[in-house]
Coordinates of N, CA and C in Angstrom, one line a residue:
M1 N -45.3 -10.1 32.6 CA -44.0 -10.5 33.3 C -43.6 -11.3 33.7
L2 N -44.4 -12.9 33.8 CA -43.9 -14.0 33.7 C -43.2 -14.5 32.6
Y3 N -43.9 -14.2 31.6 CA -43.4 -14.6 30.4 C -41.7 -14.0 30.3
F4 N -41.7 -12.7 31.1 CA -40.5 -12.1 30.5 C -39.4 -12.9 32.0
A5 N -39.9 -13.1 32.5 CA -39.0 -14.0 33.9 C -38.9 -15.5 33.7
S6 N -39.3 -15.8 32.8 CA -39.1 -17.2 32.3 C -38.3 -17.3 31.5
R7 N -38.3 -16.6 30.2 CA -37.2 -16.1 29.5 C -35.6 -15.6 30.1
E8 N -35.9 -15.2 30.7 CA -34.7 -14.6 31.6 C -34.4 -15.3 32.0
M9 N -35.0 -16.4 32.9 CA -34.7 -17.8 33.7 C -33.6 -18.7 32.8
N10 N -34.3 -18.9 31.4 CA -33.6 -19.4 30.5 C -32.7 -19.3 29.9
C11 N -32.6 -17.9 30.0 CA -31.4 -17.3 29.2 C -29.7 -17.5 30.2
V12 N -30.4 -17.6 31.5 CA -29.6 -17.7 32.5 C -28.7 -19.1 32.7
A13 N -30.0 -19.8 32.6 CA -29.9 -21.6 32.4 C -28.6 -21.9 31.4
A14 N -29.2 -21.3 29.9 CA -28.1 -21.4 28.6 C -26.9 -20.8 29.0
L15 N -26.9 -19.7 29.9 CA -25.4 -19.2 29.7 C -24.7 -20.1 30.7
I16 N -25.5 -21.1 31.8 CA -24.7 -21.9 32.7 C -24.0 -22.9 31.9
C17 N -24.8 -23.2 31.3 CA -24.9 -24.3 30.7 C -23.6 -24.0 29.2
L18 N -23.6 -23.0 28.6 CA -22.3 -23.1 27.4 C -21.1 -22.7 28.4
M19 N -21.5 -22.3 29.5 CA -19.7 -22.0 30.5 C -19.3 -23.4 30.8
A20 N -20.4 -24.0 31.3 CA -20.1 -25.6 31.9 C -19.0 -26.3 30.3
L21 N -20.2 -25.9 29.4 CA -19.6 -26.9 28.3 C -17.8 -26.6 27.9
T22 N -17.7 -24.8 28.0 CA -16.4 -24.3 28.0 C -15.7 -25.1 28.9
A23 N -15.7 -25.1 30.0 CA -15.4 -25.4 30.8 C -14.6 -26.6 31.1
A24 N -15.6 -27.9 30.6 CA -15.5 -28.7 30.6 C -14.5 -29.3 29.2
G25 N -14.4 -28.5 28.3 CA -13.8 -28.6 26.8 C -12.3 -28.1 27.4
C26 N -12.3 -27.5 28.3 CA -10.8 -27.1 28.7 C -9.8 -28.3 29.4
G27 N -10.0 -29.1 29.6 CA -9.5 -29.8 30.5 C -8.3 -30.8 30.0
G28 N -8.7 -30.9 28.2 CA -7.7 -31.5 27.6 C -8.4 -33.2 27.3
E29 N -7.9 -34.0 27.7 CA -8.2 -35.8 27.9 C -9.5 -35.6 28.9
N30 N -10.5 -36.6 28.1 CA -11.5 -37.1 29.1 C -10.9 -37.7 30.5
S31 N -11.7 -37.4 31.6 CA -11.0 -37.6 32.7 C -11.3 -39.5 33.3
G32 N -11.9 -40.3 32.1 CA -11.9 -41.5 32.2 C -13.4 -41.8 32.4
N33 N -14.1 -40.7 32.3 CA -15.5 -41.2 32.7 C -16.3 -41.0 31.1
T34 N -15.9 -41.6 30.2 CA -16.5 -42.5 29.2 C -17.4 -42.9 29.4
P35 N -18.5 -42.9 29.1 CA -19.3 -44.6 29.3 C -19.0 -45.4 28.0
E36 N -19.1 -46.7 28.1 CA -18.3 -47.8 27.4 C -19.3 -48.3 26.2
L37 N -20.5 -47.4 25.7 CA -21.0 -47.5 24.6 C -22.1 -46.1 24.4
L38 N -21.4 -45.7 23.2 CA -21.8 -44.3 22.8 C -22.2 -44.7 21.0
I39 N -23.2 -44.1 21.2 CA -23.9 -44.4 19.8 C -23.8 -42.7 18.6
P40 N -23.3 -43.1 17.5 CA -23.4 -41.6 16.8 C -24.4 -41.3 16.5
V41 N -24.9 -40.1 16.8 CA -26.4 -39.3 16.4 C -25.5 -38.0 15.8
T42 N -26.4 -37.8 14.8 CA -26.2 -36.7 13.8 C -27.3 -35.8 13.0
G43 N -27.4 -35.0 12.5 CA -28.7 -34.6 12.3 C -28.4 -32.8 11.8
T44 N -29.5 -32.5 11.3 CA -29.3 -31.0 10.9 C -31.0 -30.3 11.7
V45 N -30.4 -29.4 12.4 CA -31.9 -28.7 12.6 C -32.2 -27.5 11.9
L46 N -33.7 -27.0 11.6 CA -33.9 -26.2 10.9 C -35.4 -25.4 11.6
L47 N -35.4 -24.0 11.2 CA -36.2 -23.5 12.0 C -37.1 -22.7 10.8
D48 N -38.0 -22.7 10.9 CA -38.9 -22.3 9.7 C -38.3 -22.5 8.3
G49 N -38.1 -23.9 8.4 CA -37.6 -24.2 6.7 C -36.2 -23.7 6.7
E50 N -35.4 -22.6 7.7 CA -33.7 -22.3 7.4 C -33.3 -22.8 8.3
P51 N -31.5 -23.2 8.0 CA -30.5 -23.8 9.3 C -30.3 -23.1 10.2
L52 N -30.7 -24.0 11.2 CA -30.4 -22.8 12.4 C -29.4 -23.4 13.3
G53 N -27.8 -22.6 12.9 CA -26.7 -22.3 13.2 C -26.6 -21.9 15.0
E54 N -25.1 -22.5 15.1 CA -24.6 -21.9 16.4 C -26.3 -21.8 17.6
T55 N -26.6 -22.8 17.3 CA -27.4 -23.8 18.5 C -27.3 -24.7 19.3
A56 N -27.7 -24.4 20.7 CA -27.1 -26.1 21.5 C -28.8 -26.7 21.3
V57 N -27.8 -28.1 21.3 CA -29.3 -29.5 20.7 C -29.0 -30.0 22.3
K58 N -29.8 -30.6 23.5 CA -29.4 -30.8 24.2 C -30.3 -32.3 24.6
F59 N -29.6 -33.5 24.7 CA -30.3 -34.8 24.8 C -30.8 -35.0 26.3
L60 N -31.6 -34.8 26.9 CA -31.9 -35.0 28.3 C -32.3 -36.2 28.6
P61 N -31.5 -37.3 29.3 CA -32.2 -38.8 29.8 C -33.8 -38.7 30.1
Y62 N -34.6 -39.4 29.8 CA -36.3 -39.3 30.1 C -36.5 -41.1 30.5
G63 N -37.3 -41.0 31.5 CA -37.9 -42.3 32.4 C -36.7 -43.2 32.8
E64 N -36.4 -44.3 32.7 CA -35.1 -44.9 32.8 C -34.1 -45.1 32.1
T65 N -33.8 -43.9 31.8 CA -32.4 -43.6 30.7 C -31.7 -43.5 31.9
K66 N -30.5 -44.1 31.9 CA -29.6 -43.5 32.7 C -28.4 -42.6 32.0
G67 N -27.7 -42.1 33.1 CA -26.7 -41.3 32.1 C -26.9 -40.0 32.3
K68 N -25.8 -38.9 31.7 CA -25.8 -37.5 31.7 C -27.0 -37.3 30.4
G69 N -26.7 -38.1 29.2 CA -27.1 -37.3 28.4 C -26.0 -36.9 27.4
G70 N -26.6 -36.1 26.6 CA -25.5 -35.7 25.7 C -25.8 -34.0 24.9
F71 N -25.4 -33.6 24.3 CA -25.0 -32.1 23.1 C -24.5 -32.2 22.4
A72 N -24.7 -31.1 21.4 CA -24.4 -30.8 19.7 C -24.9 -29.2 19.8
I73 N -23.7 -28.8 19.5 CA -24.4 -27.2 18.6 C -23.8 -27.4 17.3
T74 N -24.8 -26.6 16.8 CA -24.9 -27.0 15.0 C -24.1 -26.1 14.5
D75 N -23.8 -26.1 13.2 CA -22.7 -25.4 12.4 C -23.7 -24.5 11.5
A76 N -23.2 -23.7 10.9 CA -23.6 -22.5 10.3 C -25.2 -23.3 9.2
A77 N -24.7 -24.8 8.7 CA -26.1 -25.1 7.8 C -26.9 -25.9 8.8
G78 N -26.5 -25.8 9.9 CA -27.3 -26.4 11.3 C -27.3 -27.7 11.4
K79 N -26.1 -28.4 10.8 CA -26.0 -29.4 11.2 C -24.9 -30.0 12.2
F80 N -25.1 -31.0 13.1 CA -24.6 -31.3 14.6 C -24.0 -33.0 14.4
N81 N -23.3 -32.8 15.7 CA -22.6 -34.2 15.4 C -22.8 -34.3 17.3
A82 N -23.7 -35.2 17.9 CA -23.9 -35.1 19.6 C -22.4 -35.6 20.1
Q83 N -22.4 -35.3 21.4 CA -21.5 -35.4 22.1 C -21.7 -36.0 24.0
D84 N -21.2 -37.0 24.2 CA -21.1 -37.1 25.6 C -20.5 -36.0 26.2
Y85 N -21.0 -35.9 27.7 CA -20.5 -34.7 28.6 C -18.9 -35.2 28.5
S86 N -18.3 -36.7 28.5 CA -17.0 -36.5 28.2 C -16.1 -35.8 27.5
M87 N -16.9 -35.2 26.2 CA -16.6 -34.4 25.2 C -16.3 -36.0 23.8
A88 N -16.9 -37.4 24.3 CA -16.8 -38.1 23.2 C -17.9 -37.8 22.3
E89 N -17.6 -38.5 21.3 CA -18.4 -38.6 19.7 C -19.7 -39.9 20.2
G90 N -20.5 -39.0 20.3 CA -22.0 -40.3 20.5 C -22.7 -40.1 21.8
I91 N -23.8 -40.7 22.1 CA -24.8 -40.8 23.0 C -24.7 -41.9 23.6
E92 N -25.0 -42.2 24.8 CA -25.7 -43.8 25.2 C -27.0 -44.0 25.1
P93 N -26.9 -46.0 24.9 CA -28.7 -45.7 24.6 C -29.2 -46.0 25.4
G94 N -30.8 -45.1 24.7 CA -31.8 -44.7 25.9 C -32.9 -43.7 25.5
V95 N -33.6 -43.4 25.8 CA -34.6 -42.5 25.3 C -34.2 -41.1 25.9
Y96 N -34.7 -40.1 25.2 CA -34.3 -38.5 25.2 C -35.3 -37.4 25.2
N97 N -35.4 -36.5 26.1 CA -35.5 -35.3 25.7 C -35.1 -34.6 24.7
V98 N -35.2 -33.8 23.7 CA -34.6 -32.7 23.4 C -34.9 -31.8 23.1
T99 N -34.0 -30.8 23.3 CA -34.2 -29.2 23.4 C -33.3 -28.6 23.0
F100 N -33.4 -27.1 22.3 CA -32.6 -26.6 21.8 C -32.8 -25.0 22.3
S101 N -31.5 -24.4 22.2 CA -31.3 -23.1 23.0 C -30.2 -22.2 22.1
K102 N -30.8 -21.0 21.4 CA -30.1 -20.5 20.9 C -29.9 -18.7 21.8
I103 N -28.4 -18.7 21.7 CA -28.5 -17.1 22.8 C -27.5 -16.1 21.8
A104 N -28.6 -15.1 21.9 CA -28.1 -14.0 20.7 C -28.3 -13.0 21.1
K105 N -28.1 -11.7 20.6 CA -27.8 -10.1 21.3 C -29.6 -10.1 21.0
P106 N -29.9 -9.1 21.7 CA -31.4 -9.2 21.6 C -32.1 -9.0 20.1
D107 N -31.2 -8.4 19.2 CA -31.6 -8.0 18.1 C -31.7 -9.6 16.9
G108 N -31.5 -10.5 17.9 CA -31.3 -11.8 17.2 C -30.1 -11.6 16.9
S109 N -28.9 -10.9 16.5 CA -28.0 -11.0 15.6 C -26.7 -11.7 16.6
P110 N -26.0 -12.2 15.8 CA -24.9 -13.3 16.8 C -24.0 -12.3 17.8
I111 N -23.6 -13.3 18.8 CA -22.8 -12.4 19.8 C -21.1 -11.8 19.0
P112 N -20.4 -11.1 19.1 CA -19.7 -10.5 18.5 C -18.2 -11.5 18.8
E113 N -17.2 -11.8 18.3 CA -16.3 -12.3 18.8 C -15.2 -11.6 19.8
G114 N -15.1 -12.3 20.9 CA -14.4 -11.6 22.1 C -14.9 -10.7 22.7
Q115 N -16.5 -11.0 22.4 CA -17.6 -10.4 23.7 C -18.3 -11.8 24.2
S116 N -18.5 -11.0 25.4 CA -19.7 -12.2 26.0 C -21.3 -12.2 26.1
A117 N -21.9 -13.3 26.1 CA -23.3 -12.9 26.2 C -23.4 -11.9 27.5
A118 N -23.1 -11.9 28.5 CA -23.7 -10.8 29.0 C -23.0 -9.8 28.7
D119 N -21.9 -9.3 28.3 CA -21.3 -7.9 27.6 C -22.6 -7.5 26.7
V120 N -22.8 -8.2 25.6 CA -23.9 -7.4 24.8 C -25.6 -7.6 25.3
G121 N -25.8 -8.3 26.3 CA -27.4 -8.4 26.5 C -28.0 -9.2 26.2
A122 N -27.2 -10.3 26.1 CA -27.9 -11.5 24.9 C -28.4 -12.1 25.9
L123 N -29.7 -13.0 25.0 CA -31.2 -14.0 25.8 C -31.3 -14.7 24.7
E124 N -32.1 -15.7 25.4 CA -32.6 -16.7 24.6 C -33.8 -16.4 23.6
I125 N -33.3 -16.8 22.0 CA -34.0 -16.0 21.3 C -34.9 -17.0 20.6
L126 N -35.0 -18.2 21.3 CA -35.8 -19.3 20.8 C -37.2 -19.3 21.4
P127 N -38.4 -19.7 21.1 CA -39.4 -19.7 21.6 C -39.9 -20.8 23.0
T128 N -40.0 -20.9 23.8 CA -39.9 -21.9 25.6 C -40.5 -23.1 24.7
H129 N -41.4 -23.5 23.8 CA -41.6 -24.7 23.5 C -40.6 -25.0 22.7
L130 N -39.5 -25.1 22.2 CA -38.5 -25.7 21.8 C -37.2 -25.3 22.9
T131 N -37.3 -24.8 23.8 CA -36.0 -24.8 24.9 C -36.3 -25.4 26.5
S132 N -37.5 -25.9 26.6 CA -37.9 -26.8 27.7 C -39.0 -27.8 27.5
I133 N -38.6 -28.3 28.3 CA -39.2 -29.8 28.5 C -40.7 -29.5 29.2
N134 N -42.0 -30.6 28.3 CA -42.8 -29.8 28.5 C -43.7 -31.2 28.8
P135 N -44.2 -32.1 29.6 CA -44.7 -33.4 29.8 C -45.5 -33.6 29.0
D136 N -46.8 -32.6 28.8 CA -47.9 -32.6 28.1 C -47.6 -32.4 26.5
N137 N -46.3 -32.4 26.3 CA -46.2 -32.2 24.8 C -44.4 -32.6 24.3
M138 N -44.2 -33.8 24.1 CA -43.0 -34.7 23.8 C -42.9 -34.5 23.0
K139 N -43.3 -33.8 21.9 CA -42.6 -33.8 20.4 C -41.3 -34.0 19.8
Y140 N -40.6 -33.7 20.8 CA -39.0 -33.9 20.6 C -38.5 -35.1 21.2
M141 N -38.8 -36.0 21.0 CA -38.0 -37.2 21.6 C -36.9 -37.8 20.5
L142 N -36.2 -38.5 21.2 CA -35.4 -39.7 20.9 C -34.9 -41.1 21.3
T143 N -34.8 -42.0 20.5 CA -34.6 -43.5 21.2 C -33.5 -43.6 20.5
V144 N -32.3 -43.7 21.2 CA -31.0 -44.6 20.4 C -30.7 -45.6 21.0
E145 N -30.6 -46.4 19.9 CA -30.5 -48.1 20.4 C -29.0 -48.6 20.1
S146 N -28.8 -49.6 19.1 CA -27.7 -49.8 18.5 C -26.9 -49.5 17.7
E147 N -27.7 -48.4 16.9 CA -27.0 -48.2 15.2 C -26.8 -46.8 15.3
P148 N -26.2 -46.2 14.7 CA -26.1 -44.7 14.5 C -27.1 -44.4 14.2
I149 N -27.5 -43.0 14.1 CA -29.0 -42.3 14.1 C -28.5 -40.7 13.4
S150 N -28.9 -40.8 12.0 CA -29.0 -39.4 11.6 C -31.0 -38.8 11.5
I151 N -31.0 -37.7 12.0 CA -32.2 -37.5 12.2 C -32.5 -35.7 12.4
D152 N -32.8 -35.0 11.5 CA -33.7 -33.9 11.1 C -34.5 -33.2 11.8
Y153 N -34.3 -32.2 12.6 CA -35.5 -31.6 13.3 C -35.8 -30.4 12.9
E154 N -36.9 -30.5 12.2 CA -37.7 -29.2 11.4 C -38.5 -28.6 12.5
L155 N -37.5 -27.7 13.3 CA -38.8 -26.8 13.8 C -39.4 -25.5 13.4
S156 N -40.3 -25.0 14.1 CA -41.4 -24.2 14.1 C -41.5 -23.3 15.2
S157 N -41.1 -21.9 14.7 CA -41.3 -20.8 15.8 C -42.8 -20.6 16.5
K158 N -43.6 -21.2 16.0 CA -45.2 -21.0 16.4 C -45.3 -22.6 16.7
R159 N -46.0 -22.4 17.8 CA -46.4 -23.7 18.9 C -46.9 -24.1 17.7

């Protein structure tokens, strides 16, 4: 029961995040909140050796890192370009926890165009070791300094 509740809460959190990202993108030009220094971060996400498309990659500030972090959405080949929440390309220098989220229909198939996640009962389909920060396992950390970064995440569905 606790496992189900945790997955349900992750699903709700992911849906809220996706709605916020959509709303942020609807405002046109950024509102002047773009950080002065953004470093390009690109890469690929694989799950069990296969490209993981339509997946949110979240860069969450860790420790002394200031700012809001960033995000990316993978394409069908699992490739991504990170963005700051101002919608500008890149993220600020710092140390980040990286988490992943993929919302799909309960059978794992994509949400049909024109329907919302709620319409189809969509759920988080990735295991919790990929979707949440675990202080005992900081496996997916990223340090951004002054040079562009290209990083590949080879995820496993098994812990």
